[in-house]
XYZ file of C-alpha atoms in Angstrom:
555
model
C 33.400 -46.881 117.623
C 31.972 -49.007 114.839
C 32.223 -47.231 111.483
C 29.626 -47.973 108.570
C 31.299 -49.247 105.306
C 30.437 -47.769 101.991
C 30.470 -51.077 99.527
C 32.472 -50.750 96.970
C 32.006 -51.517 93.159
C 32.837 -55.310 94.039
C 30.038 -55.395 97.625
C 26.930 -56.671 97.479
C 24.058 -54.965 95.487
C 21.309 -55.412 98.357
C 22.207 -53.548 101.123
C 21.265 -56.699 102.965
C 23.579 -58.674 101.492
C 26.375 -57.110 103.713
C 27.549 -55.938 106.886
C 29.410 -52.142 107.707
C 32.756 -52.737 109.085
C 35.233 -50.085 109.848
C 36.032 -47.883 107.134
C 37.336 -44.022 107.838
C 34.975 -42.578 105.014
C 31.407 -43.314 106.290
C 31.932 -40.069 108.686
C 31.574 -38.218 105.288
C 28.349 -39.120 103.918
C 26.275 -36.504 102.921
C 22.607 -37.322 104.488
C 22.805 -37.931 108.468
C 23.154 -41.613 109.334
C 22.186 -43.403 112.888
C 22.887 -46.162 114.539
C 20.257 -48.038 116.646
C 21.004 -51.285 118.609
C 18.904 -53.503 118.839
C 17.166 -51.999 122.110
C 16.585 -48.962 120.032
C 19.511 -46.970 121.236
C 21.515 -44.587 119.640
C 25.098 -46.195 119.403
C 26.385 -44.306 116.487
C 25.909 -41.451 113.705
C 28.296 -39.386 111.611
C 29.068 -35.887 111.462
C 26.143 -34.694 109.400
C 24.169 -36.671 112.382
C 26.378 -34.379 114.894
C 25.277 -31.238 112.890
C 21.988 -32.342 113.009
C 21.682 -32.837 116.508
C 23.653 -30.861 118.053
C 22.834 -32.260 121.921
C 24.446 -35.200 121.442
C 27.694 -35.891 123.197
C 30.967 -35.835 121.077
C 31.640 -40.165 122.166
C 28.579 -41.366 122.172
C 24.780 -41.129 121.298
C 23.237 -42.938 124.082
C 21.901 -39.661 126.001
C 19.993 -38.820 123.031
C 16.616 -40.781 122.491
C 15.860 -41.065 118.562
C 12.095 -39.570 117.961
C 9.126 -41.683 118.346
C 8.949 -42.140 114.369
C 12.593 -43.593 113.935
C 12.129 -46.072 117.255
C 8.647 -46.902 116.032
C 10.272 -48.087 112.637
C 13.481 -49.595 114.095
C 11.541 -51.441 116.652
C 8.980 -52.817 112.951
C 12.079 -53.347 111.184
C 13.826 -55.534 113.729
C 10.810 -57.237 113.962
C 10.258 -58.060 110.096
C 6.908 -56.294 109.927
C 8.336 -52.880 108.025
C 6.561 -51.940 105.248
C 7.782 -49.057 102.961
C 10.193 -46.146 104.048
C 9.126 -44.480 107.367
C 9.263 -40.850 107.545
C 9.138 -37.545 110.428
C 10.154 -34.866 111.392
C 13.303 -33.972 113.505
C 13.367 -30.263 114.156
C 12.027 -28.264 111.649
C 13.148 -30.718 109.080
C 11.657 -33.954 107.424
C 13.436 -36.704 106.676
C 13.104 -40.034 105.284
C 14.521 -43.114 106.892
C 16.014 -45.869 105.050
C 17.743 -48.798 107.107
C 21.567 -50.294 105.910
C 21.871 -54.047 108.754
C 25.395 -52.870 110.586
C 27.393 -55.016 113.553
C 26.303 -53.225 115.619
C 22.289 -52.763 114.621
C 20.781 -50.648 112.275
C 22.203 -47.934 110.440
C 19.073 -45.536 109.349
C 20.353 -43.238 106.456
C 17.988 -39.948 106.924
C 17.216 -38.178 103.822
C 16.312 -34.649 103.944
C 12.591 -34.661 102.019
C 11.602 -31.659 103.488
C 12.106 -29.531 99.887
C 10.148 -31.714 97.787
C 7.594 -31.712 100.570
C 6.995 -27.776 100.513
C 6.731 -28.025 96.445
C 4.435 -30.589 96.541
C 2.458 -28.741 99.078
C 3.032 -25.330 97.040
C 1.799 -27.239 94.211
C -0.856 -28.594 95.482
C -1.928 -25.286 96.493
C -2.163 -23.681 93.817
C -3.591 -26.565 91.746
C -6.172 -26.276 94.467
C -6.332 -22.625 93.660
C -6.322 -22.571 90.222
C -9.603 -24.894 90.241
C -11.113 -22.422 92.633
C -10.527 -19.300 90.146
C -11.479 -21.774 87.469
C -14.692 -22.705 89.359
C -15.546 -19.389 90.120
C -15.348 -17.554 87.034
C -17.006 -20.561 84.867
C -19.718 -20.743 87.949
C -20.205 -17.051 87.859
C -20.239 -16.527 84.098
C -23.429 -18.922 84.074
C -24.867 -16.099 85.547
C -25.561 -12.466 84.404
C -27.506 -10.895 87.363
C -25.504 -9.149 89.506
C -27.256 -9.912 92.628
C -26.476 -13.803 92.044
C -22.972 -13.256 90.623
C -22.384 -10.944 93.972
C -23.707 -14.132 96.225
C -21.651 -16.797 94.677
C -18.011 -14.632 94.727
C -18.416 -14.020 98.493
C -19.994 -17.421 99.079
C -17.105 -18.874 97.277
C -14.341 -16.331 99.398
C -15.539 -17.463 102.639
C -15.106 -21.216 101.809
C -11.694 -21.038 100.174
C -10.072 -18.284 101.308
C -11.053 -16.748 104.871
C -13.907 -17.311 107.790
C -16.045 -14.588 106.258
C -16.727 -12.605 103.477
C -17.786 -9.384 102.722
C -18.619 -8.017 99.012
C -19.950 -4.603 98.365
C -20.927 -2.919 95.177
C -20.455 0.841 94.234
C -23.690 2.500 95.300
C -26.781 3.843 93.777
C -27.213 6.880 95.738
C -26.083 6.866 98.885
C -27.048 2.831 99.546
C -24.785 0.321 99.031
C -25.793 -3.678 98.077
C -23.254 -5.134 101.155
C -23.496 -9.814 100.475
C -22.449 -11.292 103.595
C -21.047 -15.152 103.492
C -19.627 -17.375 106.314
C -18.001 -20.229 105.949
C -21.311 -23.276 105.464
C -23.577 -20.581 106.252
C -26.569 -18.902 104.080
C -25.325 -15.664 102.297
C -26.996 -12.580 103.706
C -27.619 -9.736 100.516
C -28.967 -6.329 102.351
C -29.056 -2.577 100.772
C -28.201 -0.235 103.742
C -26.091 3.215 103.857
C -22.663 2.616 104.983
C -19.597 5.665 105.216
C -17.134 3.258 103.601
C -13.779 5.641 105.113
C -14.606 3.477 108.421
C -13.126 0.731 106.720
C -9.677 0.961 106.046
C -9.132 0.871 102.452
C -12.725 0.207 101.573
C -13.184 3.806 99.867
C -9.622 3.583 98.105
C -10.703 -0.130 96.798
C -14.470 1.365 95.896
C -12.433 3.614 93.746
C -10.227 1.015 91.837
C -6.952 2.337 93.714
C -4.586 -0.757 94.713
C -5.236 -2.692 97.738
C -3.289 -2.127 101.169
C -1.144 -4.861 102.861
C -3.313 -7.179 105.446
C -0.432 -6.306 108.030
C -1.550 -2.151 107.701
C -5.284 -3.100 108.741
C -6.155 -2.681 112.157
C -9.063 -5.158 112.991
C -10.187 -3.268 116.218
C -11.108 -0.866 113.710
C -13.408 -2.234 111.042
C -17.173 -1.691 111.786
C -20.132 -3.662 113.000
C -21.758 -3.849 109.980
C -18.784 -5.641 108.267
C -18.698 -8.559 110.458
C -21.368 -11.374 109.680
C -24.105 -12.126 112.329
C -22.630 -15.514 114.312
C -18.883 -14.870 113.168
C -16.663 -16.500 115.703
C -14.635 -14.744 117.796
C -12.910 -10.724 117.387
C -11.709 -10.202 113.668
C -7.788 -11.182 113.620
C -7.240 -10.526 110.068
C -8.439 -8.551 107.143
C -8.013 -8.108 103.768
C -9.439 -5.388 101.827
C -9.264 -5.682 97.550
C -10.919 -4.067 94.758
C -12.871 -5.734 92.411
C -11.539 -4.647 88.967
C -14.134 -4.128 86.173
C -14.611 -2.664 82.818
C -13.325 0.230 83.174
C -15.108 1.259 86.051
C -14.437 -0.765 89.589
C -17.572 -3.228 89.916
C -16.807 -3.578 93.829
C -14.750 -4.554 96.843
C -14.279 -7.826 98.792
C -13.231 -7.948 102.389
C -11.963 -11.330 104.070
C -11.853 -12.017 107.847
C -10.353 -14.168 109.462
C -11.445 -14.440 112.946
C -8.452 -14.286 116.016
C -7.553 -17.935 116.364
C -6.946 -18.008 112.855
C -3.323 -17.549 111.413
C -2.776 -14.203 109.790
C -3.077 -14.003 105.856
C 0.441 -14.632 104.411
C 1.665 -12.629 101.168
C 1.108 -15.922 99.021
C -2.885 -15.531 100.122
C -2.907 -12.142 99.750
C -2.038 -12.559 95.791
C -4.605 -15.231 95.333
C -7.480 -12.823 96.731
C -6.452 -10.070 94.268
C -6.660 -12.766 91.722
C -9.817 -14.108 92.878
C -11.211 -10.552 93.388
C -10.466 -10.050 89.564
C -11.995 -13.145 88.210
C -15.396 -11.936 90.403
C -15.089 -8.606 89.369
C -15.040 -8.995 86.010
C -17.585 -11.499 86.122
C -19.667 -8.789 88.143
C -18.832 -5.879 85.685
C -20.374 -7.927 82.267
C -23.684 -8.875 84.594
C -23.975 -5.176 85.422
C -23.065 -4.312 81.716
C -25.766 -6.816 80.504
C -28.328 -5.878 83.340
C -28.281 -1.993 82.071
C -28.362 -3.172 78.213
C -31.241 -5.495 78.905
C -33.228 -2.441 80.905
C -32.297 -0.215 77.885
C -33.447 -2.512 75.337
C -36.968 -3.235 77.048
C -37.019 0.781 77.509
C -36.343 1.354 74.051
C -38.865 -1.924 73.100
C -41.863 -1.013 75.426
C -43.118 1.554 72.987
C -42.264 -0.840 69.827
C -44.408 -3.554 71.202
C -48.190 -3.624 69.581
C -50.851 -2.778 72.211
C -52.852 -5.125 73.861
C -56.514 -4.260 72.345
C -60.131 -3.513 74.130
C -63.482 -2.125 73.151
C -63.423 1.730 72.358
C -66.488 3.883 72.125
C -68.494 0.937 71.353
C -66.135 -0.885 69.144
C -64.397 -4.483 69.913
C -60.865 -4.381 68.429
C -58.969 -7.214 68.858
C -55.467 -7.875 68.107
C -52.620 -10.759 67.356
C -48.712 -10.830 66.610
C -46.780 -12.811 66.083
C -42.564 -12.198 65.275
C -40.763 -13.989 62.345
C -38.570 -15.379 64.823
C -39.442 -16.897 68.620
C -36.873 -15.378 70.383
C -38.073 -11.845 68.780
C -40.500 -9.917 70.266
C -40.850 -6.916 67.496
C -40.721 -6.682 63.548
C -41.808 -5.386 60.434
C -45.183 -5.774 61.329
C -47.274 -3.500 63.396
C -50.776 -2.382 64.376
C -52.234 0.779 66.584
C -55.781 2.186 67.636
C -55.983 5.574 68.290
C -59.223 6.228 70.024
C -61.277 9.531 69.165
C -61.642 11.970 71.829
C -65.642 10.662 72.734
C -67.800 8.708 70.724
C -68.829 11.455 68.677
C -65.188 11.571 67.022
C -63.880 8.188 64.846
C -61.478 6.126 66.112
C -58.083 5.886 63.916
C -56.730 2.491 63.120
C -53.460 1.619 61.016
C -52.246 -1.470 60.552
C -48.946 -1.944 58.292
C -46.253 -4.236 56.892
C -42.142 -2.844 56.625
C -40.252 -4.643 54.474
C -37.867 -7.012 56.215
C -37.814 -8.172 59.279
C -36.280 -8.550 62.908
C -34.700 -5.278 64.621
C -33.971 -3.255 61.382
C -37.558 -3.267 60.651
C -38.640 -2.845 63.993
C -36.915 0.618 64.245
C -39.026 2.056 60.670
C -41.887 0.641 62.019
C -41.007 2.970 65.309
C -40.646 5.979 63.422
C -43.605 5.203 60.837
C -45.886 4.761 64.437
C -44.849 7.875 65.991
C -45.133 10.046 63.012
C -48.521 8.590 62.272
C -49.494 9.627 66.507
C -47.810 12.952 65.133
C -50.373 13.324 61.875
C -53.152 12.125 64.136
C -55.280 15.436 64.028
C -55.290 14.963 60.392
C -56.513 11.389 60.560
C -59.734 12.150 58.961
C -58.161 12.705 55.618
C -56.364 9.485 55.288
C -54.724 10.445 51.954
C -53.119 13.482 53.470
C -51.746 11.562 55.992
C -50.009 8.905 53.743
C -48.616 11.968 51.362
C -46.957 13.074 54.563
C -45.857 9.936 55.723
C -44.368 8.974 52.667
C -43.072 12.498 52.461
C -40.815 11.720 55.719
C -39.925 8.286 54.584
C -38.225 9.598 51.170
C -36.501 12.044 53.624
C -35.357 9.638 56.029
C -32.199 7.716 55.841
C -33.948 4.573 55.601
C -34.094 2.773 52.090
C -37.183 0.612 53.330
C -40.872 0.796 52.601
C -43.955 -0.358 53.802
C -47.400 -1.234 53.424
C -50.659 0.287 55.049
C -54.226 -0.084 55.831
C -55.760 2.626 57.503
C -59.419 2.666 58.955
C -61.485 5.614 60.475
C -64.154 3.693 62.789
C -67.599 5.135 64.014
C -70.438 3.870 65.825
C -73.991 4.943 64.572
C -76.400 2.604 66.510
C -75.720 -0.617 66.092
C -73.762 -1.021 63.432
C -70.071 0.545 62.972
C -69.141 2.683 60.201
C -65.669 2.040 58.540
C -63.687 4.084 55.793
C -60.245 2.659 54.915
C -57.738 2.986 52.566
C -55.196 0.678 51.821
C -51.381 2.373 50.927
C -50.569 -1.021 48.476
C -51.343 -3.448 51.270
C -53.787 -6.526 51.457
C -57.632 -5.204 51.096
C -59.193 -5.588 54.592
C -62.269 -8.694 54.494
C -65.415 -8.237 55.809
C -66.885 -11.644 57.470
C -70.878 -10.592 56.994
C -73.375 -12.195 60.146
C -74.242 -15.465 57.629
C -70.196 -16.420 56.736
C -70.538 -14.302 54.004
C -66.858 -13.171 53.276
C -66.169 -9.762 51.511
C -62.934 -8.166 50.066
C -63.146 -4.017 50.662
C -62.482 -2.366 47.557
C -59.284 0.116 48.475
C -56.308 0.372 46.089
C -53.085 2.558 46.950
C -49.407 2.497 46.472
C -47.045 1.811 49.258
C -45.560 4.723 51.023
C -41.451 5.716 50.915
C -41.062 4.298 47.465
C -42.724 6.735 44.953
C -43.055 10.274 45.171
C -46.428 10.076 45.564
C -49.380 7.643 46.782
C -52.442 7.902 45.040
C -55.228 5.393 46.401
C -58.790 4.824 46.938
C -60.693 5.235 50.090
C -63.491 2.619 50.542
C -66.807 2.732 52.851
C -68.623 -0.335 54.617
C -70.715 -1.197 57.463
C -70.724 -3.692 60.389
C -74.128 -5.094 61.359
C -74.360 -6.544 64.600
C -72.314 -9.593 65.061
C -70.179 -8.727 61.668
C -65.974 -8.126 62.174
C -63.513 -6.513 59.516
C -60.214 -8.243 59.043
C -57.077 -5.993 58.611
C -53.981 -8.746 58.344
C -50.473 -8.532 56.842
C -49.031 -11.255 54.105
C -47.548 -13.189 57.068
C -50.500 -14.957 57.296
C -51.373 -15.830 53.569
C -47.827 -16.132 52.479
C -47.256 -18.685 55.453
C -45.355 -22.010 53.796
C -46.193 -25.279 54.966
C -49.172 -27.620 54.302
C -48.025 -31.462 53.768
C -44.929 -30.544 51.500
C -43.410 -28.020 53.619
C -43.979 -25.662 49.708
C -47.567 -24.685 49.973
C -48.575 -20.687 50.722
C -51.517 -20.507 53.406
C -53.014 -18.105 50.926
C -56.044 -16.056 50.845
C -58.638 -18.800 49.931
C -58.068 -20.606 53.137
C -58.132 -17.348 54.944
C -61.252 -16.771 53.542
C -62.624 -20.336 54.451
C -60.897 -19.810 57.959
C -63.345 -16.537 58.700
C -66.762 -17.771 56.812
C -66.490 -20.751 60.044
C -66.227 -17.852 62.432
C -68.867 -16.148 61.637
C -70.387 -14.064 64.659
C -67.602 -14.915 66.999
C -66.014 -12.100 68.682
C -62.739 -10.497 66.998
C -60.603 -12.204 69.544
C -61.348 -15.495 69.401
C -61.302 -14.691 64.869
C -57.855 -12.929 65.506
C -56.946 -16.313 67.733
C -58.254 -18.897 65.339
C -56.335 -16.962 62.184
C -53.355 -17.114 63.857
C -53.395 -20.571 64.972
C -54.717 -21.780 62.113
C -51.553 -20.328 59.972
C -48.709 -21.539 62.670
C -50.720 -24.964 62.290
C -49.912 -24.759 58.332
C -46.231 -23.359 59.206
C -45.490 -26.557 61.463
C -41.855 -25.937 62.357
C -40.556 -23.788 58.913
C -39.710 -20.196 58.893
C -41.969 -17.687 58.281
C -42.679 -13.819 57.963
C -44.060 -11.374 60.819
C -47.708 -12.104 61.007
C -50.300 -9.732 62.380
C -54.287 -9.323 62.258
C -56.556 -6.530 63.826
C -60.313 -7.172 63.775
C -62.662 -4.767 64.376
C -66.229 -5.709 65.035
C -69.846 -4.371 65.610
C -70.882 -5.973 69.189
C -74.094 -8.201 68.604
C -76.756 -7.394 69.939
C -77.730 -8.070 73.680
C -73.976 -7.912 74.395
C -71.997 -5.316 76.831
C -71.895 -1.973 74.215
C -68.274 -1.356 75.037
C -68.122 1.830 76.504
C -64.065 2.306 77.110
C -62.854 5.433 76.656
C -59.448 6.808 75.518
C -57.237 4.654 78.061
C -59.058 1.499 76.653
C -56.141 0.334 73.950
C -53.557 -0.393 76.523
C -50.145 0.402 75.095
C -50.155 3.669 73.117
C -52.005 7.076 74.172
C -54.691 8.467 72.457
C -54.808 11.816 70.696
């Protein structure tokens, strides 16, 4: 039989360059060789060829017909239209073909590529995984609600890792939140009661206990309500894995795979525990940040200022406005406590805490409630600022703050004021013909000194008249051309002589707009304003009762 040649140092470099004669080592290369005539027949190969396939017959090759691939390619390469190194499978091997001219034909030297094959393949895996985890924890961290964070992990399991997904949450009561994804379908979100021991492992993975092996789930058992509306075809997989959190297990995912779909293999089965940990830990800061956020706004509600209304003939209007935009509470701080009917005055504080942001915001908690707590004293408003400042000098806090208090009565038409001010701003009157007064009330801020002497001061509203209580946000305001210019109190008082007999709202409004106008863009202090005003006359009397300053409860 012809034998191939291997050239030696002194052959040919092109393989083309030379023809195989009859040497005895060519039965002893290492890759399989064959040798097709040129009618495509097999009319030679060498012993790893033999070992290879093992059907053909010890003299000759010709019973054996070469696989479509290898004639395909013979039959090109005879014809001088091959292009690059043809490639196929024989068995369960691949193998590269790469053609030597012989006497006798072609000798095809068959390289085994099926190795670097599976690595590229098991790299391109998990390259293509890695992107996934990568996509789905930067995707689910641009989220922190847990309902959306729950929708894209099992949207994202169904397309990349099974036919349908199933993600459930621990449960608030006895309802769980069960998100329901098929592959290119709409993800389903429902609350419903579930007994989660009639899924195998569910209750373990609920629990944060490891998951079981895909091979120990029985699909005939696992529930109706696991399996998506429109899956296709009986469940013929499952996987069941926790969804670790902090601390606490934020969930558990289940995959399915439906019957004509291969089982999940051990390599899958680690990349859903690793997906299941990106999600869950994506899950467990949204549910972290979800209860903070309903904390904070519990712990806020009673810090924000009320939202103001006429009160036993009185219109009281309010404005606020944070140091910073993203704030929503301060130093600064009003409150109307309404009097029990009309016969009784109405109490109204308004005050300044030095600083700003949340620090201040929690003294100017405390100062509020313990002024609700000193409310059936409110008649004597120096008794009620000795006992203030009493608890401030007690308190931990090494703040303290300004205050203008006012006890408000109707007689008629016009409204009866007293107020004293605790080393604040004096309150300004704007009189029915833009006449603008300052009240005369002196007193010394409360949790500094020991005591707080002041001076309690008595005016009336006419019809159509307002008082002014406002905090040094507003006058100390810099801006103006220069960006160095304070607001101050001369174009405060120029700003209320123009409003004269418009209602407290729209003088709050102006004030307020009329100071951010001066601001522009620069920083500033918490500003606030309360006006309280004698209705003119002809217009509604204002008749609200106790519930009529939205926001804090009367006495």
């Amino acid at each position: 039989m012809p034998q191939l040649v291997i050239p030696s140092p002194g052959s040919p470099t092109h393989p083309g360059d030379a023809r195989v004669g009859s040497v005895p080592t060519w039965d002893d290369a290492p890759c399989p060789v064959l040798v097709l005539d040129a009618h495509g027949r097999v009319v030679g190969r060498n012993r790893a060829a033999r070992l290879l396939v093992p059907g053909l017959p010890s003299d000759d090759g010709s019973s054996w017909e070469p696989p479509g691939w290898l004639s395909d390619a013979h039959r090109r390469h005879t014809g001088g239209t091959a292009e690059g190194a043809p490639s196929g499978t024989i068995g369960d091997r691949v193998f590269e073909a790469r053609p030597t001219p012989t006497a006798d034909g072609v000798a095809w030297w068959l390289v085994d590529d099926t190795d670097r094959r599976l690595a590229e393949a098991a790299l391109l895996r998990a390259q293509d995984r890695t992107d996934t985890a990568s996509l789905l924890f930067s995707t689910l961290l641009s989220s922190l609600n847990v309902p959306r964070c729950a929708e894209i992990a099992a949207r994202m399991a169904a397309d990349h890792l099974a036919d349908a997904a199933v993600l459930v949450t621990p449960p608030v009561g006895r309802r769980y939140a069960v998100t329901h994804a098929r592959r290119g379908e709409p993800v389903v979100q429902e609350t419903r009661q579930v007994d989660p021991h009639g899924v195998p492992g569910l209750a373990e993975a609920l629990r944060g206990f490891p998951p079981v092996p895909a091979r120990w789930i029985n699909p005939d058992d696992i529930p109706g309500w696991v399996v998506p509306d429109g899956f296709a075809g009986p469940v013929g997989s499952v996987i069941v894995t926790p969804l670790p959190g902090h601390g606490v297990p934020a969930g558990a995912l289940i995959l399915l795979r439906s019957g004509t779909e291969q089982a999940f293999t051990p390599d899958e089965e680690r990349f859903a525990r690793l997906f299941a940990a990106r999600a869950g830990t994506a899950l467990s800061a949204a549910r972290l940040y979800s209860e903070q956020t309903a904390i904070t706004a519990t712990l806020m509600r009673d810090l924000l200022p009320p939202a103001l209304h006429s009160v036993h003939g009185v219109e009281y209007a309010g404005r606020y406005r944070a140091a910073a935009d993203h704030e929503r509470v301060g130093g600064d701080f009003y409150d109307v406590h309404p009097g029990a009917d009309a016969s009784e005055e109405t109490f109204v504080v308004l005050g300044d805490v030095a600083g700003k942001g949340l620090d201040a915001a929690v003294l100017t908690g405390k100062i509020r409630n313990t002024l609700q707590a000193l409310l059936p004293l409110a008649s004597d408003h120096q008794q009620v600022l000795s006992l203030l400042n009493g608890a401030l000098l007690n308190s931990h806090h090494a703040r303290f703050a300004t205050l203008v208090l006012a006890s408000v009565k109707r007689h008629g038409d016009t409204v009866r004021l007293r107020l004293t001010s605790a080393g604040h701003l004096p309150p300004l009157v704007v009189r029915a013909d833009g006449t603008v007064e300052e009240v005369d009330t002196r007193g010394t801020l409360v949790g500094a000194l020991p005591t707080t002497p002041g001076r309690t001061a008595e005016t009336d509203l006419a019809p159509g008249e307002t008082c002014l209580l406002y905090t040094d946000g507003i006058t100390e305001a810099r801006g103006g051309p220069l960006g160095d210019e304070l607001f101050g109190e001369h174009r405060l008082r120029k700003a209320l002589a123009e409003c004269a007999g418009m209602p407290g709202e729209a003088i709050v409004e102006r004030v307020q707009m009329l100071a951010a106008q001066w601001l522009g863009s620069g920083r500033h202090d918490d500003m606030a304003a309360v006006a309280i005003g004698a209705p003119r006359r002809g217009a509604p009397g204002g008749t609200g009762g106790r519930n009529a300053v939205a926001g804090r409860p009367g006495r």
